PDB file of C-alpha atoms in Angstrom:
ATOM      1  CA  UNK A 950     -22.515  12.550   9.014  1.00 63.00           C
ATOM      2  CA  UNK A 951     -22.260  12.470  12.807  1.00 68.00           C
ATOM      3  CA  UNK A 952     -18.976  14.365  13.172  1.00 78.00           C
ATOM      4  CA  UNK A 953     -16.409  15.868  10.827  1.00 83.00           C
ATOM      5  CA  UNK A 954     -13.628  13.471   9.820  1.00 87.00           C
ATOM      6  CA  UNK A 955      -9.956  14.369   9.783  1.00 86.00           C
ATOM      7  CA  UNK A 956      -7.233  12.074   8.428  1.00 90.00           C
ATOM      8  CA  UNK A 957      -3.485  12.560   8.598  1.00 90.00           C
ATOM      9  CA  UNK A 958      -1.204  10.253   6.640  1.00 90.00           C
ATOM     10  CA  UNK A 959       2.222  10.539   5.048  1.00 90.00           C
ATOM     11  CA  UNK A 960       1.806  13.137   2.325  1.00 90.00           C
ATOM     12  CA  UNK A 961      -1.911  13.758   2.987  1.00 90.00           C
ATOM     13  CA  UNK A 962      -4.286  15.762   5.141  1.00 89.00           C
ATOM     14  CA  UNK A 963      -7.978  14.979   4.481  1.00 91.00           C
ATOM     15  CA  UNK A 964     -10.989  16.714   6.051  1.00 89.00           C
ATOM     16  CA  UNK A 965     -14.699  15.997   5.518  1.00 90.00           C
ATOM     17  CA  UNK A 966     -17.217  18.261   7.197  1.00 85.00           C
ATOM     18  CA  UNK A 967     -18.862  21.649   7.144  1.00 77.00           C
ATOM     19  CA  UNK A 968     -16.746  24.279   5.507  1.00 63.00           C
ATOM     20  CA  UNK A 969     -15.010  27.109   7.276  1.00 61.00           C
ATOM     21  CA  UNK A 970     -14.425  30.075   4.975  1.00 56.00           C
ATOM     22  CA  UNK A 971     -10.886  31.401   4.933  1.00 64.00           C
ATOM     23  CA  UNK A 972      -9.190  34.725   4.392  1.00 68.00           C
ATOM     24  CA  UNK A 973      -6.431  34.924   1.800  1.00 72.00           C
ATOM     25  CA  UNK A 974      -3.732  32.418   2.725  1.00 75.00           C
ATOM     26  CA  UNK A 975      -1.267  30.023   1.129  1.00 78.00           C
ATOM     27  CA  UNK A 976       0.433  26.759   2.022  1.00 82.00           C
ATOM     28  CA  UNK A 977       2.962  24.396   0.516  1.00 87.00           C
ATOM     29  CA  UNK A 978       0.491  21.565   0.047  1.00 89.00           C
ATOM     30  CA  UNK A 979      -1.553  21.167  -3.111  1.00 92.00           C
ATOM     31  CA  UNK A 980      -5.224  21.508  -2.234  1.00 92.00           C
ATOM     32  CA  UNK A 981      -8.326  19.826  -3.595  1.00 93.00           C
ATOM     33  CA  UNK A 982     -11.727  21.171  -2.504  1.00 91.00           C
ATOM     34  CA  UNK A 983     -14.909  19.270  -3.411  1.00 93.00           C
ATOM     35  CA  UNK A 984     -18.372  20.426  -2.354  1.00 91.00           C
ATOM     36  CA  UNK A 985     -20.993  17.810  -1.560  1.00 90.00           C
ATOM     37  CA  UNK A 986     -23.719  20.283  -2.475  1.00 84.00           C
ATOM     38  CA  UNK A 987     -23.461  23.622  -4.309  1.00 82.00           C
ATOM     39  CA  UNK A 988     -20.511  25.293  -5.958  1.00 85.00           C
ATOM     40  CA  UNK A 989     -17.786  26.907  -3.913  1.00 82.00           C
ATOM     41  CA  UNK A 990     -15.896  30.090  -4.717  1.00 85.00           C
ATOM     42  CA  UNK A 991     -12.125  30.271  -4.883  1.00 84.00           C
ATOM     43  CA  UNK A 992     -10.581  33.721  -5.156  1.00 82.00           C
ATOM     44  CA  UNK A 993      -7.007  33.791  -6.446  1.00 79.00           C
ATOM     45  CA  UNK A 994      -4.933  36.343  -8.347  1.00 74.00           C
ATOM     46  CA  UNK A 995      -7.925  38.675  -8.450  1.00 72.00           C
ATOM     47  CA  UNK A 996     -10.162  36.129 -10.199  1.00 77.00           C
ATOM     48  CA  UNK A 997     -13.250  34.425  -8.749  1.00 81.00           C
ATOM     49  CA  UNK A 998     -13.709  30.799  -9.789  1.00 82.00           C
ATOM     50  CA  UNK A 999     -17.005  29.028  -9.054  1.00 87.00           C
ATOM     51  CA  UNK A1000     -17.017  25.258  -9.321  1.00 88.00           C
ATOM     52  CA  UNK A1001     -17.989  22.180  -7.379  1.00 89.00           C
ATOM     53  CA  UNK A1002     -14.483  20.686  -7.368  1.00 92.00           C
ATOM     54  CA  UNK A1003     -11.135  22.409  -7.854  1.00 92.00           C
ATOM     55  CA  UNK A1004      -7.423  21.817  -7.381  1.00 93.00           C
ATOM     56  CA  UNK A1005      -5.176  24.687  -6.250  1.00 91.00           C
ATOM     57  CA  UNK A1006      -1.437  24.684  -6.812  1.00 91.00           C
ATOM     58  CA  UNK A1007       1.023  24.754  -3.909  1.00 90.00           C
ATOM     59  CA  UNK A1008       2.148  28.134  -2.514  1.00 88.00           C
ATOM     60  CA  UNK A1009      -0.737  29.842  -4.340  1.00 86.00           C
ATOM     61  CA  UNK A1010      -2.484  32.641  -2.359  1.00 84.00           C
ATOM     62  CA  UNK A1011      -6.228  31.974  -2.315  1.00 83.00           C
ATOM     63  CA  UNK A1012      -9.438  32.530  -0.405  1.00 82.00           C
ATOM     64  CA  UNK A1013     -12.283  30.008  -0.063  1.00 81.00           C
ATOM     65  CA  UNK A1014     -15.996  30.764   0.240  1.00 79.00           C
ATOM     66  CA  UNK A1015     -18.036  27.623   0.777  1.00 76.00           C
ATOM     67  CA  UNK A1016     -21.292  28.979   2.213  1.00 77.00           C
ATOM     68  CA  UNK A1017     -21.432  26.315   4.925  1.00 76.00           C
ATOM     69  CA  UNK A1018     -21.606  23.416   2.472  1.00 81.00           C
ATOM     70  CA  UNK A1019     -20.302  20.015   3.476  1.00 87.00           C
ATOM     71  CA  UNK A1020     -17.093  19.480   1.591  1.00 88.00           C
ATOM     72  CA  UNK A1021     -14.073  17.263   1.139  1.00 92.00           C
ATOM     73  CA  UNK A1022     -10.745  19.037   1.548  1.00 90.00           C
ATOM     74  CA  UNK A1023      -7.509  17.276   0.636  1.00 93.00           C
ATOM     75  CA  UNK A1024      -4.027  18.703   1.090  1.00 91.00           C
ATOM     76  CA  UNK A1025      -1.271  16.773  -0.701  1.00 93.00           C
ATOM     77  CA  UNK A1026       2.472  17.163  -0.388  1.00 92.00           C
ATOM     78  CA  UNK A1027       3.643  18.379  -3.826  1.00 91.00           C
ATOM     79  CA  UNK A1028       6.864  16.375  -3.499  1.00 90.00           C
ATOM     80  CA  UNK A1029       5.152  12.998  -3.179  1.00 91.00           C
ATOM     81  CA  UNK A1030       4.385  10.842  -6.235  1.00 90.00           C
ATOM     82  CA  UNK A1031       0.684  11.661  -6.156  1.00 92.00           C
ATOM     83  CA  UNK A1032       1.338  15.384  -5.764  1.00 92.00           C
ATOM     84  CA  UNK A1033       3.713  15.448  -8.721  1.00 91.00           C
ATOM     85  CA  UNK A1034       1.204  13.462 -10.775  1.00 93.00           C
ATOM     86  CA  UNK A1035      -1.618  15.868  -9.912  1.00 94.00           C
ATOM     87  CA  UNK A1036       0.447  18.878 -10.949  1.00 92.00           C
ATOM     88  CA  UNK A1037       1.136  17.262 -14.314  1.00 92.00           C
ATOM     89  CA  UNK A1038      -2.311  15.783 -14.964  1.00 93.00           C
ATOM     90  CA  UNK A1039      -4.571  18.516 -13.608  1.00 93.00           C
ATOM     91  CA  UNK A1040      -2.749  21.835 -13.437  1.00 92.00           C
ATOM     92  CA  UNK A1041      -0.218  21.967 -16.312  1.00 86.00           C
ATOM     93  CA  UNK A1042       1.247  25.181 -14.948  1.00 84.00           C
ATOM     94  CA  UNK A1043      -2.112  26.762 -14.031  1.00 87.00           C
ATOM     95  CA  UNK A1044      -2.616  28.075 -10.466  1.00 87.00           C
ATOM     96  CA  UNK A1045      -6.098  26.519 -10.233  1.00 88.00           C
ATOM     97  CA  UNK A1046      -8.217  24.124 -12.296  1.00 91.00           C
ATOM     98  CA  UNK A1047     -11.584  22.365 -12.181  1.00 91.00           C
ATOM     99  CA  UNK A1048     -11.612  18.596 -11.641  1.00 94.00           C
ATOM    100  CA  UNK A1049     -13.353  16.096 -13.972  1.00 93.00           C
ATOM    101  CA  UNK A1050     -17.040  16.033 -13.014  1.00 92.00           C
ATOM    102  CA  UNK A1051     -17.560  12.337 -13.721  1.00 95.00           C
ATOM    103  CA  UNK A1052     -14.713  11.301 -11.418  1.00 95.00           C
ATOM    104  CA  UNK A1053     -15.906  13.649  -8.680  1.00 95.00           C
ATOM    105  CA  UNK A1054     -19.481  12.353  -8.899  1.00 95.00           C
ATOM    106  CA  UNK A1055     -18.280   8.748  -8.717  1.00 96.00           C
ATOM    107  CA  UNK A1056     -16.212   9.544  -5.613  1.00 96.00           C
ATOM    108  CA  UNK A1057     -19.066  11.285  -3.809  1.00 95.00           C
ATOM    109  CA  UNK A1058     -21.555   8.530  -4.659  1.00 95.00           C
ATOM    110  CA  UNK A1059     -19.160   6.003  -3.138  1.00 95.00           C
ATOM    111  CA  UNK A1060     -18.324   7.790   0.103  1.00 95.00           C
ATOM    112  CA  UNK A1061     -21.604   9.553   0.965  1.00 92.00           C
ATOM    113  CA  UNK A1062     -23.387   6.371   2.156  1.00 92.00           C
ATOM    114  CA  UNK A1063     -20.402   5.504   4.352  1.00 92.00           C
ATOM    115  CA  UNK A1064     -20.400   8.751   6.319  1.00 89.00           C
ATOM    116  CA  UNK A1065     -23.420   7.840   8.446  1.00 85.00           C
ATOM    117  CA  UNK A1066     -21.448   5.171  10.326  1.00 85.00           C
ATOM    118  CA  UNK A1067     -18.252   5.924  12.246  1.00 78.00           C
ATOM    119  CA  UNK A1068     -16.939   2.415  11.609  1.00 83.00           C
ATOM    120  CA  UNK A1069     -16.547   3.205   7.900  1.00 89.00           C
ATOM    121  CA  UNK A1070     -13.742   5.747   8.404  1.00 90.00           C
ATOM    122  CA  UNK A1071     -11.046   3.420   7.025  1.00 92.00           C
ATOM    123  CA  UNK A1072     -13.084   2.776   3.884  1.00 94.00           C
ATOM    124  CA  UNK A1073     -13.624   6.510   3.326  1.00 93.00           C
ATOM    125  CA  UNK A1074      -9.895   7.130   3.678  1.00 94.00           C
ATOM    126  CA  UNK A1075      -8.840   4.390   1.261  1.00 94.00           C
ATOM    127  CA  UNK A1076     -11.504   5.284  -1.324  1.00 96.00           C
ATOM    128  CA  UNK A1077     -10.253   8.871  -1.255  1.00 95.00           C
ATOM    129  CA  UNK A1078      -6.652   7.733  -1.764  1.00 94.00           C
ATOM    130  CA  UNK A1079      -7.746   5.576  -4.688  1.00 94.00           C
ATOM    131  CA  UNK A1080      -9.469   8.612  -6.215  1.00 96.00           C
ATOM    132  CA  UNK A1081      -6.221  10.578  -5.911  1.00 95.00           C
ATOM    133  CA  UNK A1082      -4.218   7.796  -7.578  1.00 93.00           C
ATOM    134  CA  UNK A1083      -6.670   7.665 -10.478  1.00 94.00           C
ATOM    135  CA  UNK A1084      -6.715  11.434 -10.819  1.00 94.00           C
ATOM    136  CA  UNK A1085      -2.917  11.675 -10.763  1.00 94.00           C
ATOM    137  CA  UNK A1086      -2.354   8.575 -12.949  1.00 91.00           C
ATOM    138  CA  UNK A1087      -0.161   7.027 -10.261  1.00 86.00           C
ATOM    139  CA  UNK A1088      -0.540   3.453  -9.071  1.00 73.00           C
ATOM    140  CA  UNK A1089       0.348   1.706  -5.863  1.00 60.00           C
ATOM    141  CA  UNK A1090       3.865   0.817  -4.781  1.00 56.00           C
ATOM    142  CA  UNK A1091       5.929  -1.828  -6.506  1.00 61.00           C
ATOM    143  CA  UNK A1092       7.116  -4.760  -4.419  1.00 78.00           C
ATOM    144  CA  UNK A1093       9.008  -3.124  -1.595  1.00 85.00           C
ATOM    145  CA  UNK A1094      12.768  -3.585  -1.460  1.00 91.00           C
ATOM    146  CA  UNK A1095      13.668  -5.253   1.857  1.00 93.00           C
ATOM    147  CA  UNK A1096      16.169  -2.493   2.657  1.00 94.00           C
ATOM    148  CA  UNK A1097      13.577   0.245   2.195  1.00 93.00           C
ATOM    149  CA  UNK A1098      11.062  -1.758   4.218  1.00 92.00           C
ATOM    150  CA  UNK A1099      13.649  -1.901   7.018  1.00 93.00           C
ATOM    151  CA  UNK A1100      14.201   1.881   6.880  1.00 93.00           C
ATOM    152  CA  UNK A1101      10.442   2.467   7.050  1.00 90.00           C
ATOM    153  CA  UNK A1102      10.181   0.130  10.019  1.00 89.00           C
ATOM    154  CA  UNK A1103      12.890   2.077  11.862  1.00 90.00           C
ATOM    155  CA  UNK A1104      11.432   5.493  11.024  1.00 87.00           C
ATOM    156  CA  UNK A1105       7.964   4.479  12.251  1.00 80.00           C
ATOM    157  CA  UNK A1106       9.123   3.247  15.647  1.00 79.00           C
ATOM    158  CA  UNK A1107       7.458   5.287  18.408  1.00 66.00           C
ATOM    159  CA  UNK A1108       9.806   7.477  20.395  1.00 63.00           C
ATOM    160  CA  UNK A1109      12.489   7.140  17.739  1.00 64.00           C
ATOM    161  CA  UNK A1110      15.237   9.739  18.081  1.00 69.00           C
ATOM    162  CA  UNK A1111      15.765  11.796  14.885  1.00 70.00           C
ATOM    163  CA  UNK A1112      18.129   9.862  12.614  1.00 80.00           C
ATOM    164  CA  UNK A1113      20.430  11.079   9.886  1.00 88.00           C
ATOM    165  CA  UNK A1114      20.412   9.660   6.376  1.00 93.00           C
ATOM    166  CA  UNK A1115      23.994   8.448   6.766  1.00 92.00           C
ATOM    167  CA  UNK A1116      22.931   6.385   9.800  1.00 92.00           C
ATOM    168  CA  UNK A1117      19.984   4.862   7.941  1.00 93.00           C
ATOM    169  CA  UNK A1118      22.074   4.103   4.854  1.00 94.00           C
ATOM    170  CA  UNK A1119      24.750   2.385   6.952  1.00 94.00           C
ATOM    171  CA  UNK A1120      22.057   0.327   8.664  1.00 93.00           C
ATOM    172  CA  UNK A1121      20.944  -1.185   5.332  1.00 94.00           C
ATOM    173  CA  UNK A1122      24.362  -1.218   3.614  1.00 95.00           C
ATOM    174  CA  UNK A1123      23.592   1.423   1.003  1.00 94.00           C
ATOM    175  CA  UNK A1124      25.355   4.651   0.162  1.00 95.00           C
ATOM    176  CA  UNK A1125      23.411   7.780   1.199  1.00 94.00           C
ATOM    177  CA  UNK A1126      22.846   8.762  -2.442  1.00 95.00           C
ATOM    178  CA  UNK A1127      21.571   5.275  -3.332  1.00 95.00           C
ATOM    179  CA  UNK A1128      19.233   5.249  -0.330  1.00 95.00           C
ATOM    180  CA  UNK A1129      17.837   8.671  -1.290  1.00 95.00           C
ATOM    181  CA  UNK A1130      17.159   7.542  -4.868  1.00 94.00           C
ATOM    182  CA  UNK A1131      15.750   4.114  -3.986  1.00 94.00           C
ATOM    183  CA  UNK A1132      13.543   5.479  -1.194  1.00 93.00           C
ATOM    184  CA  UNK A1133      11.960   8.104  -3.466  1.00 92.00           C
ATOM    185  CA  UNK A1134      11.353   5.519  -6.189  1.00 90.00           C
ATOM    186  CA  UNK A1135       9.813   2.955  -3.858  1.00 90.00           C
ATOM    187  CA  UNK A1136       7.919   5.111  -1.356  1.00 89.00           C
ATOM    188  CA  UNK A1137       6.952   7.976  -3.654  1.00 88.00           C
ATOM    189  CA  UNK A1138       8.252  10.802  -1.460  1.00 91.00           C
ATOM    190  CA  UNK A1139      11.821  12.001  -0.767  1.00 92.00           C
ATOM    191  CA  UNK A1140      13.260  10.503   2.401  1.00 93.00           C
ATOM    192  CA  UNK A1141      13.925  13.870   4.063  1.00 92.00           C
ATOM    193  CA  UNK A1142      10.334  14.931   3.459  1.00 91.00           C
ATOM    194  CA  UNK A1143       9.106  11.528   4.683  1.00 91.00           C
ATOM    195  CA  UNK A1144      11.088  11.983   7.908  1.00 90.00           C
ATOM    196  CA  UNK A1145       9.467  15.390   8.408  1.00 90.00           C
ATOM    197  CA  UNK A1146       6.021  13.840   7.854  1.00 90.00           C
ATOM    198  CA  UNK A1147       6.749  11.170  10.471  1.00 88.00           C
ATOM    199  CA  UNK A1148       7.511  13.914  12.984  1.00 88.00           C
ATOM    200  CA  UNK A1149       4.368  15.854  12.031  1.00 89.00           C
ATOM    201  CA  UNK A1150       2.208  12.737  12.355  1.00 88.00           C
ATOM    202  CA  UNK A1151       3.765  11.890  15.710  1.00 87.00           C
ATOM    203  CA  UNK A1152       2.971  15.357  17.018  1.00 88.00           C
ATOM    204  CA  UNK A1153      -0.587  15.173  15.661  1.00 86.00           C
ATOM    205  CA  UNK A1154      -1.088  11.825  17.382  1.00 85.00           C
ATOM    206  CA  UNK A1155      -0.041  13.365  20.691  1.00 85.00           C
ATOM    207  CA  UNK A1156      -2.384  16.322  20.139  1.00 82.00           C
ATOM    208  CA  UNK A1157      -5.294  13.984  19.403  1.00 79.00           C
ATOM    209  CA  UNK A1158      -4.442  12.176  22.649  1.00 77.00           C
ATOM    210  CA  UNK A1159      -5.014  15.474  24.491  1.00 66.00           C
ATOM    211  CA  UNK A1160      -1.361  16.357  25.034  1.00 72.00           C
ATOM    212  CA  UNK A1161      -0.473  20.050  24.992  1.00 81.00           C
ATOM    213  CA  UNK A1162       1.325  21.491  21.969  1.00 85.00           C
ATOM    214  CA  UNK A1163       4.698  21.915  23.645  1.00 89.00           C
ATOM    215  CA  UNK A1164       4.815  18.285  24.799  1.00 88.00           C
ATOM    216  CA  UNK A1165       3.637  17.118  21.374  1.00 87.00           C
ATOM    217  CA  UNK A1166       6.295  19.151  19.579  1.00 88.00           C
ATOM    218  CA  UNK A1167       9.138  17.944  21.796  1.00 88.00           C
ATOM    219  CA  UNK A1168       8.020  14.296  21.725  1.00 85.00           C
ATOM    220  CA  UNK A1169       8.002  14.454  17.909  1.00 86.00           C
ATOM    221  CA  UNK A1170      11.546  15.811  17.714  1.00 85.00           C
ATOM    222  CA  UNK A1171      10.849  19.484  17.017  1.00 90.00           C
ATOM    223  CA  UNK A1172      13.086  21.938  18.830  1.00 88.00           C
ATOM    224  CA  UNK A1173      10.125  23.690  20.451  1.00 89.00           C
ATOM    225  CA  UNK A1174       6.429  24.455  19.966  1.00 89.00           C
ATOM    226  CA  UNK A1175       7.012  27.502  17.696  1.00 91.00           C
ATOM    227  CA  UNK A1176       9.139  25.334  15.359  1.00 91.00           C
ATOM    228  CA  UNK A1177       6.327  22.784  15.121  1.00 91.00           C
ATOM    229  CA  UNK A1178       3.721  25.534  14.660  1.00 89.00           C
ATOM    230  CA  UNK A1179       5.676  27.133  11.804  1.00 89.00           C
ATOM    231  CA  UNK A1180       6.221  23.802  10.051  1.00 90.00           C
ATOM    232  CA  UNK A1181       2.586  22.742  10.396  1.00 88.00           C
ATOM    233  CA  UNK A1182       1.194  26.093   9.280  1.00 84.00           C
ATOM    234  CA  UNK A1183       3.538  26.303   6.293  1.00 85.00           C
ATOM    235  CA  UNK A1184       2.325  22.927   5.078  1.00 85.00           C
ATOM    236  CA  UNK A1185      -1.411  23.183   5.840  1.00 80.00           C
ATOM    237  CA  UNK A1186      -2.165  26.895   6.156  1.00 76.00           C
ATOM    238  CA  UNK A1187      -3.661  26.500   9.634  1.00 76.00           C
ATOM    239  CA  UNK A1188      -2.346  26.408  13.165  1.00 79.00           C
ATOM    240  CA  UNK A1189      -2.141  23.054  15.012  1.00 78.00           C
ATOM    241  CA  UNK A1190      -3.880  24.692  17.972  1.00 74.00           C
ATOM    242  CA  UNK A1191      -7.116  24.345  15.961  1.00 68.00           C
ATOM    243  CA  UNK A1192      -6.796  20.571  16.319  1.00 63.00           C
ATOM    244  CA  UNK A1193      -6.538  20.877  20.065  1.00 59.00           C
ATOM    245  CA  UNK A1194      -9.428  23.346  20.186  1.00 60.00           C
ATOM    246  CA  UNK A1195     -11.713  21.111  18.109  1.00 56.00           C
ATOM    247  CA  UNK A1196     -10.528  17.687  19.277  1.00 53.00           C
ATOM    248  CA  UNK A1197     -13.864  16.999  21.012  1.00 53.00           C
ATOM    249  CA  UNK A1198     -15.992  17.599  17.893  1.00 60.00           C
ATOM    250  CA  UNK A1199     -13.800  16.145  15.151  1.00 68.00           C
ATOM    251  CA  UNK A1200     -13.003  12.463  14.646  1.00 78.00           C
ATOM    252  CA  UNK A1201      -9.285  12.536  13.894  1.00 76.00           C
ATOM    253  CA  UNK A1202      -7.169   9.633  12.651  1.00 83.00           C
ATOM    254  CA  UNK A1203      -3.472   9.181  11.978  1.00 83.00           C
ATOM    255  CA  UNK A1204      -2.869   6.593   9.253  1.00 80.00           C
TER     256      UNK A1204
END
């Protein structure tokens, strides 16, 4: 692999590269860690778990020791359809669990050959999402309701001022409660959380484009840089300044 890969998409943060060991930390996202080589160690609640592939529940204090292995790290919003499915299928109330070895091996066999060529980034991303859907027993979206498609179109417009749910519901002739229900059913993530993700992804896109953190935060609709920093760190367990610091050595994509 020429450079580490970093993907941001609604509900997901995916990193492939050499591991960076962490001190004890926690974040709201569910986390999947898969080593390409040897086992990794996860320390949580005083226990040390050694395995090649694990899933860690959201808001669970943990420490990772990866011994400089190449690994796949996936953070998933626990409120999205896939996140909820993973909690049910893989964790069942446990703070941490090993992942099925056969599924992990199949994933790694599929993506390893693609990592030698930068042009395969899209394929790596979509294969990883397919793995998550299979693991969580969640499929793709149903045919999209035209009204929800319209809301998504509006929310994704660059430079869009923050909108309220009542404004969006009026735009598509739905009550706010009906919009909230239909959006979650169709998109797989609550609309308020989706709107937050749009702002996070907008800020990340600005950071990747070499904008400073304050400009990125304001352009994305956050009140200031500290507000963006707190939101980002709560979700991912790391500061967005690391993106800016490593932007020259990491291939980053916003999907």
